[in-house]
Tab-separated table of C-alpha atoms in Angstrom:
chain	number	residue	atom	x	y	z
W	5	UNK	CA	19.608	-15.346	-1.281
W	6	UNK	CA	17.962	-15.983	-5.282
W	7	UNK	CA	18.734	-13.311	-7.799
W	8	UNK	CA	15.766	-11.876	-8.481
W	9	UNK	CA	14.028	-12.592	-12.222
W	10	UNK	CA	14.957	-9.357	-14.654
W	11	UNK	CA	12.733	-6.558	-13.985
W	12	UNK	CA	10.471	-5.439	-16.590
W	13	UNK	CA	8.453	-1.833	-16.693
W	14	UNK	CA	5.119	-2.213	-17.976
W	15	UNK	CA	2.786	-0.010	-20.155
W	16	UNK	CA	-0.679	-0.430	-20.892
W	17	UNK	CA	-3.215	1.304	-23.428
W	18	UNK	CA	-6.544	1.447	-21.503
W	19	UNK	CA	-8.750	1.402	-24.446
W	20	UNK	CA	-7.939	1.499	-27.952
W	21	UNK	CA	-7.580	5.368	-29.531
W	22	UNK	CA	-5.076	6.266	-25.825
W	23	UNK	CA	-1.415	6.170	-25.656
W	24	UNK	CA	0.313	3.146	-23.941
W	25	UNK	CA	0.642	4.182	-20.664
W	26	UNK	CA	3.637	3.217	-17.994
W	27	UNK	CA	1.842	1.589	-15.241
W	28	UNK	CA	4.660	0.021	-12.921
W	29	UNK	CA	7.203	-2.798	-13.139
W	30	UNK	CA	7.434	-6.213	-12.217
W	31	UNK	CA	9.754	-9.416	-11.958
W	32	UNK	CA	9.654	-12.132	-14.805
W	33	UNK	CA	11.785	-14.916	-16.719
W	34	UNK	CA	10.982	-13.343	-20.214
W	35	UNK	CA	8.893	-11.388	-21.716
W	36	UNK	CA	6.100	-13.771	-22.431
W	37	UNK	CA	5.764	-14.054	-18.526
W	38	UNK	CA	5.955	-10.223	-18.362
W	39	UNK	CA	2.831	-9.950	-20.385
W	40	UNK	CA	1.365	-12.836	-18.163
W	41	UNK	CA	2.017	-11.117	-15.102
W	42	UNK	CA	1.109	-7.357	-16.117
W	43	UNK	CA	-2.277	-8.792	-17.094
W	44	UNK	CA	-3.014	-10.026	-13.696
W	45	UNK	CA	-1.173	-7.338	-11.516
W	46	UNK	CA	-2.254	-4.339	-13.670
W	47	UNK	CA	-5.457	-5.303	-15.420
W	48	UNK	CA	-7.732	-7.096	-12.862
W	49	UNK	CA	-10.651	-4.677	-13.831
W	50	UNK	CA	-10.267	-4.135	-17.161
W	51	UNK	CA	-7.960	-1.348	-16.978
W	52	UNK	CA	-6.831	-2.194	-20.311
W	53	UNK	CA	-6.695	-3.487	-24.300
W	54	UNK	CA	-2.892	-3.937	-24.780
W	55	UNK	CA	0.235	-4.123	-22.861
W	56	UNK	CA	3.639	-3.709	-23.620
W	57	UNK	CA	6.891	-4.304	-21.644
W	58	UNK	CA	10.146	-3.762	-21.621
W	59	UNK	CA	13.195	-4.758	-20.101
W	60	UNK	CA	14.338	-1.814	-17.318
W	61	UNK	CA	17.725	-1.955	-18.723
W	62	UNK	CA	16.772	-1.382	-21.831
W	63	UNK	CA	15.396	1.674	-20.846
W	64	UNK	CA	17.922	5.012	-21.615
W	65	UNK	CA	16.993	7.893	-19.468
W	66	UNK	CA	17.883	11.419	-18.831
W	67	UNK	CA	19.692	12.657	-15.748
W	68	UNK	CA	17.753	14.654	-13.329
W	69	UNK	CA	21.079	16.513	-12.744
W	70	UNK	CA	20.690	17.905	-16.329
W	71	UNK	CA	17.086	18.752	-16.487
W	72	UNK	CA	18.153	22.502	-16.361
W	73	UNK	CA	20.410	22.287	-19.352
W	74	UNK	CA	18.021	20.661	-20.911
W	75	UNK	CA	14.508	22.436	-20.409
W	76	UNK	CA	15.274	25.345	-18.979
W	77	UNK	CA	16.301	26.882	-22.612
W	78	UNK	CA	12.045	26.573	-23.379
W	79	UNK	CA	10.996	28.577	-20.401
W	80	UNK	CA	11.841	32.327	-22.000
W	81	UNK	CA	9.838	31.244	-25.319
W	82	UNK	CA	7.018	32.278	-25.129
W	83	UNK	CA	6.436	33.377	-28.631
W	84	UNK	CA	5.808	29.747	-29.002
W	85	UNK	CA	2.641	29.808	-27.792
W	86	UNK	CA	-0.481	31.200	-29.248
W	87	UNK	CA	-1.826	33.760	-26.695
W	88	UNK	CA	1.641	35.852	-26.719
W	89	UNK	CA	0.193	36.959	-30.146
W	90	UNK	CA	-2.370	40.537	-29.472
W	91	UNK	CA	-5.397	40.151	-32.027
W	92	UNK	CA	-7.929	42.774	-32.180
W	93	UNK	CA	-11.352	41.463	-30.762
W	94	UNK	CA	-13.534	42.037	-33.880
W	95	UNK	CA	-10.361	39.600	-35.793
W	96	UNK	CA	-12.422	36.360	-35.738
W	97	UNK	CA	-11.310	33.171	-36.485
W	98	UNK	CA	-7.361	33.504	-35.703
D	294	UNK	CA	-4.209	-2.330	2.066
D	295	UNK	CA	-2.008	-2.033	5.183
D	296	UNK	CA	0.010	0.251	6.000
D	297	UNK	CA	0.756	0.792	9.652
D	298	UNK	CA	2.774	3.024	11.309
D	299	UNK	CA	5.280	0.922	13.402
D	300	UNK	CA	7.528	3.755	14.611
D	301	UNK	CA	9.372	1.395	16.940
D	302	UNK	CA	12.816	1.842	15.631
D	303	UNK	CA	15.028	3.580	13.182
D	304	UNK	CA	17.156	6.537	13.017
D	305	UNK	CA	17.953	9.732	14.167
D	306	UNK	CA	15.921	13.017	12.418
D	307	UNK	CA	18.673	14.332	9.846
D	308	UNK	CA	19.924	17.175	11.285
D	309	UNK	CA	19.157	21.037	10.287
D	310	UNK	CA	20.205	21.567	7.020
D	311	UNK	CA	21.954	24.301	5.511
D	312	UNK	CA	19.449	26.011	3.205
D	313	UNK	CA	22.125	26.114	0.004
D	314	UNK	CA	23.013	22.481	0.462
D	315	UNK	CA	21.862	19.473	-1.244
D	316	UNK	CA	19.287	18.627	2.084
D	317	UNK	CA	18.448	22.304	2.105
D	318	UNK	CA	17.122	22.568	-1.578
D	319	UNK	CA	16.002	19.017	-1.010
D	320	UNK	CA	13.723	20.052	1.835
D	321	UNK	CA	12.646	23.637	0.170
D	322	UNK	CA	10.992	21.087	-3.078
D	323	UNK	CA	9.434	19.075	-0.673
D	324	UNK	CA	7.971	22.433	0.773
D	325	UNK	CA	6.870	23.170	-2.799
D	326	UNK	CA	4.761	20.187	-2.837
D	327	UNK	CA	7.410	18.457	-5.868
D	328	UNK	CA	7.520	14.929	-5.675
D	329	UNK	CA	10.607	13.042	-5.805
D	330	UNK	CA	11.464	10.664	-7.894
D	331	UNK	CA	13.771	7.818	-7.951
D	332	UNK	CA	16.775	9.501	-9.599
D	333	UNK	CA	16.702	12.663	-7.405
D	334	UNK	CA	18.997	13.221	-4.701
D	335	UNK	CA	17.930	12.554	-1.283
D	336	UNK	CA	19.156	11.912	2.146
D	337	UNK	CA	19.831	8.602	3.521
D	338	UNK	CA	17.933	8.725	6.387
D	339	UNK	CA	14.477	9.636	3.753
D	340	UNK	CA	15.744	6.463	1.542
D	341	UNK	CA	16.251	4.219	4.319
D	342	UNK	CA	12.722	5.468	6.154
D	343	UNK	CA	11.086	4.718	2.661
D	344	UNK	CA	12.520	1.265	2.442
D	345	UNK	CA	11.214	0.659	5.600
D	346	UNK	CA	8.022	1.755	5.397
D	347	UNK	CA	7.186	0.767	2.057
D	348	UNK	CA	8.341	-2.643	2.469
D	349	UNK	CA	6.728	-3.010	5.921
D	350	UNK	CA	3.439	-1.814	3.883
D	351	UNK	CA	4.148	-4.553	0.913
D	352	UNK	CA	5.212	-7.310	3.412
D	353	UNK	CA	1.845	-6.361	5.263
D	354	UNK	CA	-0.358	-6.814	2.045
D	355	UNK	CA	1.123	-10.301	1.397
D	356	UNK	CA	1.142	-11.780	4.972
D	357	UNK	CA	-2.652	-10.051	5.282
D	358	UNK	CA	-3.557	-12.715	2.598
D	359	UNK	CA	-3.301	-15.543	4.864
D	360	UNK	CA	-5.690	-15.078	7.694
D	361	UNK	CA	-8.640	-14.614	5.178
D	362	UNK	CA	-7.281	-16.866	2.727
D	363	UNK	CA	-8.435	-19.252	5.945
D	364	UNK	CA	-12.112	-18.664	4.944
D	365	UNK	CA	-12.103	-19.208	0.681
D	366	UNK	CA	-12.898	-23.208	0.602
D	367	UNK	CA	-15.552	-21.793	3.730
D	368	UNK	CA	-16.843	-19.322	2.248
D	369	UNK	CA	-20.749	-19.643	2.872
D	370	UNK	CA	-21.944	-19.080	-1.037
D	371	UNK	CA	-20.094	-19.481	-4.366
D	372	UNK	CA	-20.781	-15.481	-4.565
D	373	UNK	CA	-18.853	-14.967	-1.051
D	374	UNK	CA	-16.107	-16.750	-2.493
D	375	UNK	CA	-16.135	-15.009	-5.515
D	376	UNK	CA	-15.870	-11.975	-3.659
D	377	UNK	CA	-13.105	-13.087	-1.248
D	378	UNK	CA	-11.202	-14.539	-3.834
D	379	UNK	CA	-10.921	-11.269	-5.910
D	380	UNK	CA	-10.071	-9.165	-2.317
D	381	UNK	CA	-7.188	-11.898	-1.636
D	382	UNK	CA	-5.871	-11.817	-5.198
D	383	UNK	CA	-6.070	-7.450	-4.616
D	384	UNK	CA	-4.163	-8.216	-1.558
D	385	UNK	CA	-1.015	-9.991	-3.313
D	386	UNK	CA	-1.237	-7.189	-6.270
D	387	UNK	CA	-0.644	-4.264	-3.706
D	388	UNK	CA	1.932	-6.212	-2.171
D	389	UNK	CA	3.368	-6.138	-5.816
D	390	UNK	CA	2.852	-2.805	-6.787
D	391	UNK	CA	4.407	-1.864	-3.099
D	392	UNK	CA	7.817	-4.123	-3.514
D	393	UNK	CA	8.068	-2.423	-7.090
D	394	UNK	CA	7.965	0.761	-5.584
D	395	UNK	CA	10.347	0.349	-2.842
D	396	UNK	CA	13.104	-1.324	-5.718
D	397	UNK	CA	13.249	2.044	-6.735
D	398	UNK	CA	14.891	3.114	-3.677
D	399	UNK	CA	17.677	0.551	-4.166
D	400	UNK	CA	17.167	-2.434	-2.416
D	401	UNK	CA	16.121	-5.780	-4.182
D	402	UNK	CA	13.037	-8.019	-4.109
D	403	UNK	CA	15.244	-11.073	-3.132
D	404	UNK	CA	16.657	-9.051	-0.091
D	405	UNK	CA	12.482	-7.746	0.893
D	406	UNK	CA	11.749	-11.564	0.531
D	407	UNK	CA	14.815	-12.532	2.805
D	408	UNK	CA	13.993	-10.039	5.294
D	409	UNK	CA	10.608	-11.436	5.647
D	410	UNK	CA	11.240	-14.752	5.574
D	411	UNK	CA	13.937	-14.912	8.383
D	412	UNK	CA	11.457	-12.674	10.571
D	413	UNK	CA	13.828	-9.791	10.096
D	414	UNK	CA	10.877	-7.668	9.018
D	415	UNK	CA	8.130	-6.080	10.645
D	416	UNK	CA	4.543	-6.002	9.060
D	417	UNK	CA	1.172	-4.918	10.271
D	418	UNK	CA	0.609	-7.015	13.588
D	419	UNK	CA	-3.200	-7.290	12.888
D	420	UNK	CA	-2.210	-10.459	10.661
D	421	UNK	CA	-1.069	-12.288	13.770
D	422	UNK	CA	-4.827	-12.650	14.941
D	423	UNK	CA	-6.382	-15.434	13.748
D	424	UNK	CA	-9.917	-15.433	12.125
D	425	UNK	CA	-12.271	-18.138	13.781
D	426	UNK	CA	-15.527	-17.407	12.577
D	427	UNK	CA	-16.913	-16.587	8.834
D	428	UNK	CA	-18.088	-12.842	10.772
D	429	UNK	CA	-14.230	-12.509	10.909
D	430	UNK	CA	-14.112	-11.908	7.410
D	431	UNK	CA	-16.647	-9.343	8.027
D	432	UNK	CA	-15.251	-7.495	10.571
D	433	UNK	CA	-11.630	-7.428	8.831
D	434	UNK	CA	-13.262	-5.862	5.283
D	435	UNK	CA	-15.081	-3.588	8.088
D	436	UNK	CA	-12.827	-2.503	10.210
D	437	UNK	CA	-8.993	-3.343	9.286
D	438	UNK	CA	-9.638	-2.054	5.264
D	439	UNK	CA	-11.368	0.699	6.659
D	440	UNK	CA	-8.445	1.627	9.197
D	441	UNK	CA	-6.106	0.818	6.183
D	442	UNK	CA	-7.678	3.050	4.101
D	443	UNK	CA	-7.816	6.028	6.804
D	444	UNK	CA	-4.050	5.913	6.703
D	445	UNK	CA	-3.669	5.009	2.692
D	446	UNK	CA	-5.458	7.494	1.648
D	447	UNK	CA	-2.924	10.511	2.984
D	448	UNK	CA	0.177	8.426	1.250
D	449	UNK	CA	-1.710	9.298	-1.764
D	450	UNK	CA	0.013	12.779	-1.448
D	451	UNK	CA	3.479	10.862	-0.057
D	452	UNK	CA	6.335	13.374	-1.408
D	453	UNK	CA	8.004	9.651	-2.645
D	454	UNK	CA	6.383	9.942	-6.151
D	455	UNK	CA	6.322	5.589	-6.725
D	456	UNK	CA	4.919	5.500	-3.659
D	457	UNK	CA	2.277	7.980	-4.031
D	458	UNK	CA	1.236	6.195	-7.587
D	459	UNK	CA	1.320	3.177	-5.777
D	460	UNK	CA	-0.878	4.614	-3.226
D	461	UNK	CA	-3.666	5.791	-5.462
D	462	UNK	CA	-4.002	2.663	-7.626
D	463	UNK	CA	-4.429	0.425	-4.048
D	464	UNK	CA	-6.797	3.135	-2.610
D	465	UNK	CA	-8.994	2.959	-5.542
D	466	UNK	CA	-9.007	-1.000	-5.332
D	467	UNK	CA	-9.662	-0.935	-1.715
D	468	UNK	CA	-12.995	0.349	-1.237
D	469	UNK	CA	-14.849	-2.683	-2.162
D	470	UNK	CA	-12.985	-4.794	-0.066
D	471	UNK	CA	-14.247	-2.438	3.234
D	472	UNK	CA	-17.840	-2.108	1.559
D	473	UNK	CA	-18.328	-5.909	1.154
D	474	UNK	CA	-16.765	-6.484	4.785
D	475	UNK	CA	-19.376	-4.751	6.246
D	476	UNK	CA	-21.890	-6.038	3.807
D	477	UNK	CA	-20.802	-9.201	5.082
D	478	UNK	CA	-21.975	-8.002	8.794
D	479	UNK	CA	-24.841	-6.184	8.052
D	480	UNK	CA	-26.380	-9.570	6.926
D	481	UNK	CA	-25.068	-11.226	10.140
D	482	UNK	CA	-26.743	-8.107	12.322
D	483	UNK	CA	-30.388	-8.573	10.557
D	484	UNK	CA	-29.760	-12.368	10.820
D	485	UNK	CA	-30.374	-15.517	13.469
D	486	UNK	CA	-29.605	-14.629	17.343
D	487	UNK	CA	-26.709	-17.512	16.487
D	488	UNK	CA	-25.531	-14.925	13.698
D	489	UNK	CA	-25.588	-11.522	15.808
D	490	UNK	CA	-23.730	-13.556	18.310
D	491	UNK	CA	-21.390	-14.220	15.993
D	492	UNK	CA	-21.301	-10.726	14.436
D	493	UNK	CA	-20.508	-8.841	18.300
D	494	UNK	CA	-17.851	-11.676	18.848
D	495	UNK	CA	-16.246	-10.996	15.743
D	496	UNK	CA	-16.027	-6.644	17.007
D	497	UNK	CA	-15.298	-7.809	20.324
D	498	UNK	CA	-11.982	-9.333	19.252
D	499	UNK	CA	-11.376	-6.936	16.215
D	500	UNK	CA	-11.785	-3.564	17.795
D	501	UNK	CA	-8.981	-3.037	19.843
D	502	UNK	CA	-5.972	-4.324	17.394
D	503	UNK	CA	-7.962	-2.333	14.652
D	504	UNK	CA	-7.111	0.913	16.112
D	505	UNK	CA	-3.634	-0.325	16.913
D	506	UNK	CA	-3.329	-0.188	13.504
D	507	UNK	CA	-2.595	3.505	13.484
D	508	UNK	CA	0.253	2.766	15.754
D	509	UNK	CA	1.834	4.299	18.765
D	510	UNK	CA	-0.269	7.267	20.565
D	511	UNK	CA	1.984	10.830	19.484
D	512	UNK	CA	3.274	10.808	22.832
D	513	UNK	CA	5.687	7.738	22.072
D	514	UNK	CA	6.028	7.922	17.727
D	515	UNK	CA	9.552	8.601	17.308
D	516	UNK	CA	9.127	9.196	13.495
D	517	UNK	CA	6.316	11.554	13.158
D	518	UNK	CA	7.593	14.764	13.579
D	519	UNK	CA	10.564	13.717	10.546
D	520	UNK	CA	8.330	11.898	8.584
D	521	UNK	CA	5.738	14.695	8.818
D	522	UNK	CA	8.539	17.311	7.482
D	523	UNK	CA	9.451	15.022	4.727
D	524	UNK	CA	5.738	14.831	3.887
D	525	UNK	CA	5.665	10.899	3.793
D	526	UNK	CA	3.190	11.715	6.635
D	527	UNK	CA	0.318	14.002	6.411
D	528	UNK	CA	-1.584	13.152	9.924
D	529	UNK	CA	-0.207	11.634	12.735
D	530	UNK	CA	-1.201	8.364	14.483
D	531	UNK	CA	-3.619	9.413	16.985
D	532	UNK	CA	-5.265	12.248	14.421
D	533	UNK	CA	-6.129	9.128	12.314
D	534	UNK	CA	-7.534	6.979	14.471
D	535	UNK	CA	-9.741	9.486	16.227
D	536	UNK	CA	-11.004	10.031	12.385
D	537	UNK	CA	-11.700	6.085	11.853
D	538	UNK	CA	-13.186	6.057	15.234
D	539	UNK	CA	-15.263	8.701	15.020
D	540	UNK	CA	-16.620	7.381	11.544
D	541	UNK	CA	-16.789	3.660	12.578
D	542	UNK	CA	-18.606	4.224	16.187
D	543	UNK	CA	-21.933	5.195	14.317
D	544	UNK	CA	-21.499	2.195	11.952
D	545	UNK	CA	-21.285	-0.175	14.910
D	546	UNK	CA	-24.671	1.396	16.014
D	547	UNK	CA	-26.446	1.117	13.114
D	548	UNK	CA	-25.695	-2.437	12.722
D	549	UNK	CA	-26.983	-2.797	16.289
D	550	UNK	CA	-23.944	-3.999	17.687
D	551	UNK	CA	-21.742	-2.351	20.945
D	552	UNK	CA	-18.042	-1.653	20.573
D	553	UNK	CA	-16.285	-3.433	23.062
D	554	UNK	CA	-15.274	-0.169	24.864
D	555	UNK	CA	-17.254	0.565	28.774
D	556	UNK	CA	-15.585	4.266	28.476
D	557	UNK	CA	-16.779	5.139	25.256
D	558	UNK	CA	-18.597	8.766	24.947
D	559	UNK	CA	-19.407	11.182	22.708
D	560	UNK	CA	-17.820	13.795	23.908
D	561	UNK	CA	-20.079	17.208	23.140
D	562	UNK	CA	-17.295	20.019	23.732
D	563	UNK	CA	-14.775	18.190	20.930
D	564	UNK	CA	-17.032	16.451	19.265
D	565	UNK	CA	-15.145	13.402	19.528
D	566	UNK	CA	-15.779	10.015	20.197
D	567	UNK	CA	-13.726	9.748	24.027
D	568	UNK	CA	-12.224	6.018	24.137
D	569	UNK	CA	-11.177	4.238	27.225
D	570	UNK	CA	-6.959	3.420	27.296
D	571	UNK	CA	-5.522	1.410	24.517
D	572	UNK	CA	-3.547	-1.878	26.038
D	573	UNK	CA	-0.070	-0.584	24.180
D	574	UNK	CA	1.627	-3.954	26.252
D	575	UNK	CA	-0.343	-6.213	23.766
D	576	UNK	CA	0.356	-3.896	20.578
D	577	UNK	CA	4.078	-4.530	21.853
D	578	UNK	CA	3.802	-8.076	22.576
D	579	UNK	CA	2.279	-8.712	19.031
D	580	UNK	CA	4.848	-6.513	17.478
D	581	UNK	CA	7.977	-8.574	18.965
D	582	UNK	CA	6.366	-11.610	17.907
D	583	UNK	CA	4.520	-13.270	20.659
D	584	UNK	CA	1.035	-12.780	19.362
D	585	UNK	CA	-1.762	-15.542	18.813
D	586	UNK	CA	-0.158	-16.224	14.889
D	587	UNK	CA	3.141	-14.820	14.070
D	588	UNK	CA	4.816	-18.249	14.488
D	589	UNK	CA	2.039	-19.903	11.925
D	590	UNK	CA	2.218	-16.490	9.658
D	591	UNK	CA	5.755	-16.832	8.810
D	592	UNK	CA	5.632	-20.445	8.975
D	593	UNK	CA	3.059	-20.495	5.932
D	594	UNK	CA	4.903	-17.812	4.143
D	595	UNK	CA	7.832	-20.312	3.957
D	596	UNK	CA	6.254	-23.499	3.354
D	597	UNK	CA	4.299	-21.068	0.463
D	598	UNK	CA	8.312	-20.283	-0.563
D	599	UNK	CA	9.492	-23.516	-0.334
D	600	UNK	CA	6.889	-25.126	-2.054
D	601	UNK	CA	6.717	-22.771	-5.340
D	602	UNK	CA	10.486	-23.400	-5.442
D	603	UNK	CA	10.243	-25.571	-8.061
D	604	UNK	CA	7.872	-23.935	-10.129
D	605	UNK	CA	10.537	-20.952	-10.357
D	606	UNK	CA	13.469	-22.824	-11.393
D	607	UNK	CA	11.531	-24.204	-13.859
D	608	UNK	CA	10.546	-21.037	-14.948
D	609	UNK	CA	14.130	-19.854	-14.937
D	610	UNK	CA	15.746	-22.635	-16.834
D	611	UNK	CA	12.348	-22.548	-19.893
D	612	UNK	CA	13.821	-18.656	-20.358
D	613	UNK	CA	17.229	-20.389	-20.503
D	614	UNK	CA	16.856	-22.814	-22.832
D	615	UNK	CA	14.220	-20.266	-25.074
D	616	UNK	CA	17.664	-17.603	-25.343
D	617	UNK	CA	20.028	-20.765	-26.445
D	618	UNK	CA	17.599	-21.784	-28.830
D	619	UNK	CA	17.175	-18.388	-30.257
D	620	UNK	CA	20.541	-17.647	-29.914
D	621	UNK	CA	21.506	-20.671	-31.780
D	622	UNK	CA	18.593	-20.067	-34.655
D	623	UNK	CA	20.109	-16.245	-35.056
């Protein structure tokens, strides 16, 4: 069996003024042939202006096992967000 | 574009869970509607069904390109091949965007390649019928994308989040491809006798393996009830192919042509299209191999393999010498 090419993820901005978006991933021999590739797997009707990639590996990620630790400490504050604030109807502009 | 459920082997349901444990919360998120995603526990038996069926599905795409890849130097106006081109180059990018998803569950291309190459793998068996006329191409936009996309579009909601995504990018591809199909026959219907001729040959023979598609009847799915729970399902087999059949039949008559079916009736008290028995030997026959093209499928995948051999080590040893050189400019 062939080792597979390094896997790259792929992002693409769909028009100029929008984030770069992930899109999906894909086999190539460098990045050059990443771009290649993304263009014609993930932009065959102009889904977008620009396209980055990036080696999977490269990529550090979270651990679902720690999601708690790590967003539960948001859920109680409230306060952060505008409508726990009580403003008198006739208050405009607030 | 083809998903099909193949049902045929695999293994046992996991058994009932204990509601604390890891299968237990693992089944009450699915409940919830969550999606998992690839870092997220999950039993064996859901990874290994995944793997399966998503690679089945990808294998499917990329074998599907071949019978209507038959018909591109045919095609009967540049515009036709224009069309057919794009729809066989969709083909090979949802096969793509299907072995991507399934890496995620752990297993590698190389080893999806391997497994299709040595004939380990199953994959839709409506790519071992070959396509004799141009109304071929017709009736398989018609009728195989549209049975395709009667079972895609539910794996849109797949609890498998990669999949899902994959799902909704392919389903969104896919409707021209069952629009121009029966474009494609709807000029053949208001054309020459020679070309309506050619049009109710072409349904004769693609009919019945089209609603194989959907797989075994519910009676004889071993999966279904497991795969329903785990929400990788949403319908079973013969809910979606009464859908594409009641949807398709009035098709059929508008383009003036008869479905190849002597027991067919509409059925007032269900309001059902009734069909006559589905041959489930052939479906069987086709699926162990023995059909009109599975020995000149596989064959073409290889010689395909084989012959772009050389085009990848090349690839591979440019990227090598391009890191020495850099390495050595650094």
């Amino acid at each position: 069996m062939s080792e597979d090419w390094p896997l790259f993820e792929v992002f693409i901005r769909s028009r100029s003024g929008l984030e770069h978006k992930h899109v999906g991933s894909l086999h190539a021999t460098d990045a050059r042939m990443a771009i290649e590739h993304a263009r014609d797997v993930y932009t065959r009707r102009q889904e977008g202006v620009s396209i980055w990639v990036v080696r999977s590996v490269d990529i550090v990620a979270s651990d679902p096992e720690e999601a708690d630790a790590l967003f539960e400490p948001a859920r109680d504050k409230v306060y952060r967000h505008p409508t726990f604030y009580a403003i008198p109807e006739e208050v405009k502009n607030l | 574009m083809y998903t099909q459920a193949l049902d045929t082997h695999g293994k046992e349901a996991a058994a009932a869970a204990d509601p604390h444990g890891p299968a237990g919360r693992f089944q009450a998120r699915i409940d919830a509607e969550e999606k998992i995603e690839p870092k997220d526990w999950m039993p064996e038996t859901y990874r290994q069904t995944l793997i399966r069926q998503i690679s089945q599905h990808a294998h499917s795409e990329i074998v599907g390109m071949l019978p209507e890849g038959n018909w591109i130097t045919r095609a009967p106006s540049l515009k036709r091949k224009a069309v057919l081109i794009a729809k066989v180059q969709d083909e090979g990018g949802h096969g793509m965007y299907l072995y991507s998803a399934a890496e995620t569950l752990g297993i590698t291309r190389a080893e999806m390649l391997e497994q299709l190459l040595t004939g380990a793998a199953k994959y839709s068996s409506i790519f071992n019928y070959p396509t004799l006329s141009w109304a071929d191409v017709g009736a398989i936009g018609w009728l195989v994308d549209g049975a395709a996309i009667m079972n895609q579009i539910p794996i849109c909601r797949c609890s498998y989040g990669p999949y899902a995504r994959a799902m909704v990018r392919i389903c969104k591809e896919e409707s021209f491809h069952q629009r121009q199909g029966f474009e494609i026959m709807l000029m053949l219907a208001q054309g020459s006798h020679a070309q309506r001729v050619m049009a109710q040959d072409a349904l004769n023979r693609w009919w019945w393996p089209s609603l194989m598609m959907f797989g075994p009847s519910d009676a004889d799915s071993k999966h279904t009830a497991q795969s329903m729970r785990w929400k990788i399902k949403r319908f079973t087999n013969d809910e979606l192919r009464q859908k594409f059949i009641d949807i398709t039949v009035p098709q059929a008559h508008y383009l003036g042509l008869t479905i190849p079916d002597e027991a067919l009736r509409w059925d007032e008290a269900t309001q059902h299209y009734q069909i006559g028995p589905i041959d489930w030997n052939e479906f069987h026959t086709v699926l162990r191999g023995n059909g009109p093209c599975n020995r000149e499928r596989l064959e073409a995948r290889r010689a395909a393999h084989e012959a772009g051999r050389w085009v990848r080590e090349a690839a591979a040893a440019h990227a090598a010498k391009e890191r020495a050189r850099a390495a050595q400019a650094a």
